Short mmCIF file of C-alpha atoms in Angstrom, two decimals:
data_model
loop_
_atom_site.label_atom_id
_atom_site.label_comp_id
_atom_site.label_asym_id
_atom_site.label_seq_id
_atom_site.Cartn_x
_atom_site.Cartn_y
_atom_site.Cartn_z
CA MET A 10 -10.05 83.83 5.21
CA SER A 11 -13.16 82.12 3.40
CA SER A 12 -13.07 81.69 -0.58
CA HIS A 13 -16.07 84.48 -0.37
CA ASP A 14 -13.57 86.86 1.21
CA VAL A 15 -10.86 86.20 -1.23
CA GLU A 16 -13.39 86.77 -4.33
CA GLY A 17 -14.82 89.84 -2.39
CA PHE A 18 -10.91 91.50 -2.58
CA ILE A 19 -10.49 90.06 -6.08
CA ARG A 20 -13.68 92.18 -6.98
CA GLN A 21 -12.57 95.31 -5.12
CA ALA A 22 -9.20 94.83 -7.18
CA VAL A 23 -10.98 94.85 -10.39
CA GLU A 24 -13.66 97.51 -9.50
CA LEU A 25 -10.05 99.90 -8.86
CA SER A 26 -9.00 98.51 -12.42
CA LYS A 27 -12.13 100.01 -13.69
CA ARG A 28 -11.69 103.23 -11.95
CA ALA A 29 -8.39 103.68 -13.48
CA VAL A 30 -9.94 103.36 -16.90
CA GLU A 31 -12.72 106.11 -16.05
CA ASN A 32 -9.52 108.29 -14.98
CA GLY A 33 -7.69 107.74 -17.90
CA ASN A 34 -5.35 104.94 -17.39
CA HIS A 35 -4.77 101.38 -18.02
CA PRO A 36 -7.09 98.82 -16.18
CA PHE A 37 -5.07 97.64 -13.28
CA GLY A 38 -5.89 97.83 -9.81
CA ALA A 39 -4.60 96.57 -6.29
CA LEU A 40 -5.03 96.41 -2.64
CA LEU A 41 -3.31 95.36 0.51
CA VAL A 42 -5.44 93.52 3.12
CA SER A 43 -4.23 92.37 6.55
CA ALA A 44 -4.43 89.34 7.70
CA GLU A 45 -7.49 90.30 9.85
CA GLY A 46 -9.35 91.15 6.73
CA GLU A 47 -8.90 95.07 6.86
CA VAL A 48 -7.81 97.00 3.85
CA LEU A 49 -4.95 99.11 4.77
CA ALA A 50 -4.13 100.44 1.12
CA THR A 51 -5.52 100.54 -2.39
CA ALA A 52 -4.02 101.82 -5.69
CA GLU A 53 -4.73 101.91 -9.31
CA ASN A 54 -2.71 102.36 -12.31
CA THR A 55 -1.75 106.05 -13.40
CA VAL A 56 0.75 105.46 -15.98
CA ASN A 57 -1.21 108.01 -18.28
CA THR A 58 -2.25 110.65 -15.84
CA ASP A 59 1.30 110.83 -14.27
CA CYS A 60 3.04 110.17 -17.57
CA ASP A 61 4.95 107.68 -15.87
CA PRO A 62 5.53 103.87 -17.06
CA THR A 63 6.08 102.97 -13.61
CA ARG A 64 3.10 104.08 -11.86
CA HIS A 65 1.44 100.33 -12.03
CA ALA A 66 -1.16 99.79 -9.54
CA GLU A 67 1.24 97.05 -7.61
CA LEU A 68 4.07 99.59 -7.76
CA ALA A 69 1.94 102.44 -6.64
CA LEU A 70 0.16 100.19 -3.72
CA VAL A 71 3.95 99.36 -2.20
CA SER A 72 5.13 102.64 -2.50
CA ASP A 73 1.97 104.09 -0.67
CA VAL A 74 2.68 100.94 1.98
CA SER A 75 6.05 102.32 2.39
CA ARG A 76 5.38 105.72 2.98
CA LEU A 77 2.55 104.89 5.18
CA LYS A 78 5.46 103.13 7.28
CA ILE A 79 3.12 99.82 7.42
CA ALA A 80 4.99 97.47 10.00
CA ALA A 81 6.96 95.06 8.23
CA ALA A 82 5.48 92.07 9.95
CA THR A 83 2.14 93.46 9.24
CA VAL A 84 3.10 93.53 5.50
CA ALA A 85 4.24 90.13 5.47
CA SER A 86 1.29 89.06 6.95
CA SER A 87 -0.93 90.69 4.64
CA THR A 88 -2.07 89.80 1.13
CA LEU A 89 -1.72 91.82 -1.86
CA TYR A 90 -4.70 91.26 -4.03
CA THR A 91 -4.48 92.65 -7.72
CA SER A 92 -6.64 92.56 -10.57
CA CYS A 93 -4.27 91.09 -13.03
CA GLU A 94 -1.08 88.66 -12.45
CA PRO A 95 1.80 91.41 -11.43
CA CYS A 96 4.59 92.14 -14.11
CA MET A 97 8.26 91.72 -13.72
CA MET A 98 8.51 95.26 -12.10
CA CYS A 99 5.94 94.97 -9.92
CA CYS A 100 7.11 91.57 -8.70
CA GLY A 101 10.51 93.16 -7.83
CA ALA A 102 8.99 95.77 -5.60
CA ILE A 103 6.54 93.09 -3.68
CA TYR A 104 9.48 91.10 -3.08
CA TRP A 105 11.43 94.21 -1.79
CA CYS A 106 8.73 95.14 -0.08
CA GLY A 107 7.95 92.09 2.02
CA VAL A 108 4.64 91.14 0.79
CA ARG A 109 4.32 87.17 0.72
CA ARG A 110 1.19 86.42 -0.72
CA VAL A 111 -0.08 87.79 -3.73
CA VAL A 112 -3.73 86.78 -5.27
CA TYR A 113 -4.45 88.02 -8.78
CA SER A 114 -7.71 87.76 -11.13
CA CYS A 115 -6.38 87.86 -14.51
CA SER A 116 -3.41 85.82 -15.53
CA HIS A 117 -0.53 86.89 -17.47
CA ALA A 118 -1.59 84.86 -20.54
CA THR A 119 -4.94 86.26 -20.73
CA LEU A 120 -3.84 89.83 -20.75
CA ALA A 121 -1.26 88.57 -23.51
CA LYS A 122 -4.66 87.93 -25.64
CA HIS A 123 -5.65 91.44 -25.12
CA ALA A 124 -2.68 93.78 -24.86
CA GLY A 125 0.18 91.81 -26.67
CA GLU A 126 2.90 89.63 -25.18
CA ALA A 127 5.90 92.38 -24.64
CA LEU A 128 7.45 91.30 -21.61
CA LEU A 129 4.48 89.14 -20.14
CA VAL A 130 6.06 86.76 -17.75
CA SER A 131 4.39 84.34 -14.87
CA SER A 132 4.37 85.99 -11.54
CA GLU A 133 4.92 82.17 -10.54
CA THR A 134 8.14 82.10 -12.35
CA LEU A 135 9.55 85.10 -11.03
CA LEU A 136 8.36 84.94 -7.39
CA GLY A 137 7.91 80.99 -6.96
CA PRO A 138 11.61 80.12 -6.04
CA SER A 139 11.01 83.06 -3.23
CA ASN A 140 8.94 83.00 -0.34
CA VAL A 141 6.14 84.54 -1.99
CA THR A 142 2.92 82.42 -2.54
CA ILE A 143 1.00 83.32 -5.65
CA VAL A 144 -2.85 82.47 -5.93
CA GLY A 145 -4.70 82.58 -9.32
CA PRO A 146 -6.21 83.27 -11.74
CA ILE A 147 -9.35 83.86 -9.47
CA LEU A 148 -12.51 84.95 -10.95
CA GLU A 149 -10.51 85.26 -14.30
CA GLU A 150 -13.22 85.75 -16.53
CA PHE A 151 -14.43 89.10 -14.35
CA GLY A 152 -10.70 90.00 -14.10
CA GLU A 153 -10.38 89.76 -17.82
CA GLY A 154 -13.26 92.02 -18.81
CA PRO A 155 -11.97 95.46 -18.59
CA HIS A 156 -8.94 94.43 -20.57
CA ALA A 157 -10.98 92.96 -23.28
CA THR A 158 -12.67 96.46 -23.30
CA TYR A 159 -9.85 98.42 -22.74
CA TRP A 160 -7.21 97.27 -25.50
CA LYS A 161 -9.67 96.54 -27.93
CA SER A 162 -10.91 100.44 -27.88
CA LEU A 163 -7.07 101.38 -28.20
CA THR A 164 -6.86 99.41 -31.25
CA HIS A 165 -10.19 100.77 -32.73
CA SER A 166 -8.69 104.52 -31.77
CA THR A 167 -5.55 103.70 -33.75
CA GLU A 168 -7.38 102.14 -36.90
CA GLU A 169 -9.56 104.97 -37.15
CA LEU A 170 -6.20 107.51 -37.25
CA SER A 171 -4.67 105.72 -40.06
#
């Protein structure tokens, strides 16, 4: 895949993160793209609307891919594009479902500037020793945008209530 394709898929993941916010959730989105460039599945964060702290975009995507019964060989040769570097929980799900390539936009360090540093660990640290290739950040300023706006709006809402 060309770098143009990679950037296009990253842009789609970030657009999914914006849609998650529009739907009342945290700004995270993900998609699984086959080796041939076909989008196999998409997901957005639904933590708030599902009242479930595990409904991160990547975990929802892995769950959907499993339910769709996409062949293991197809999953292994596909790429998971995500708007933000996956957290510990999502890294585990990515590993166990058989995805072997992850490309992200916003790094965990950049997310920490906006959302705080709780449980943020580099996906390279978590998945690097395995057979999962991690690529990123890609178009980080673009991917950071929804986080800069979203987390700041939560801070202002909390300050107004005080």
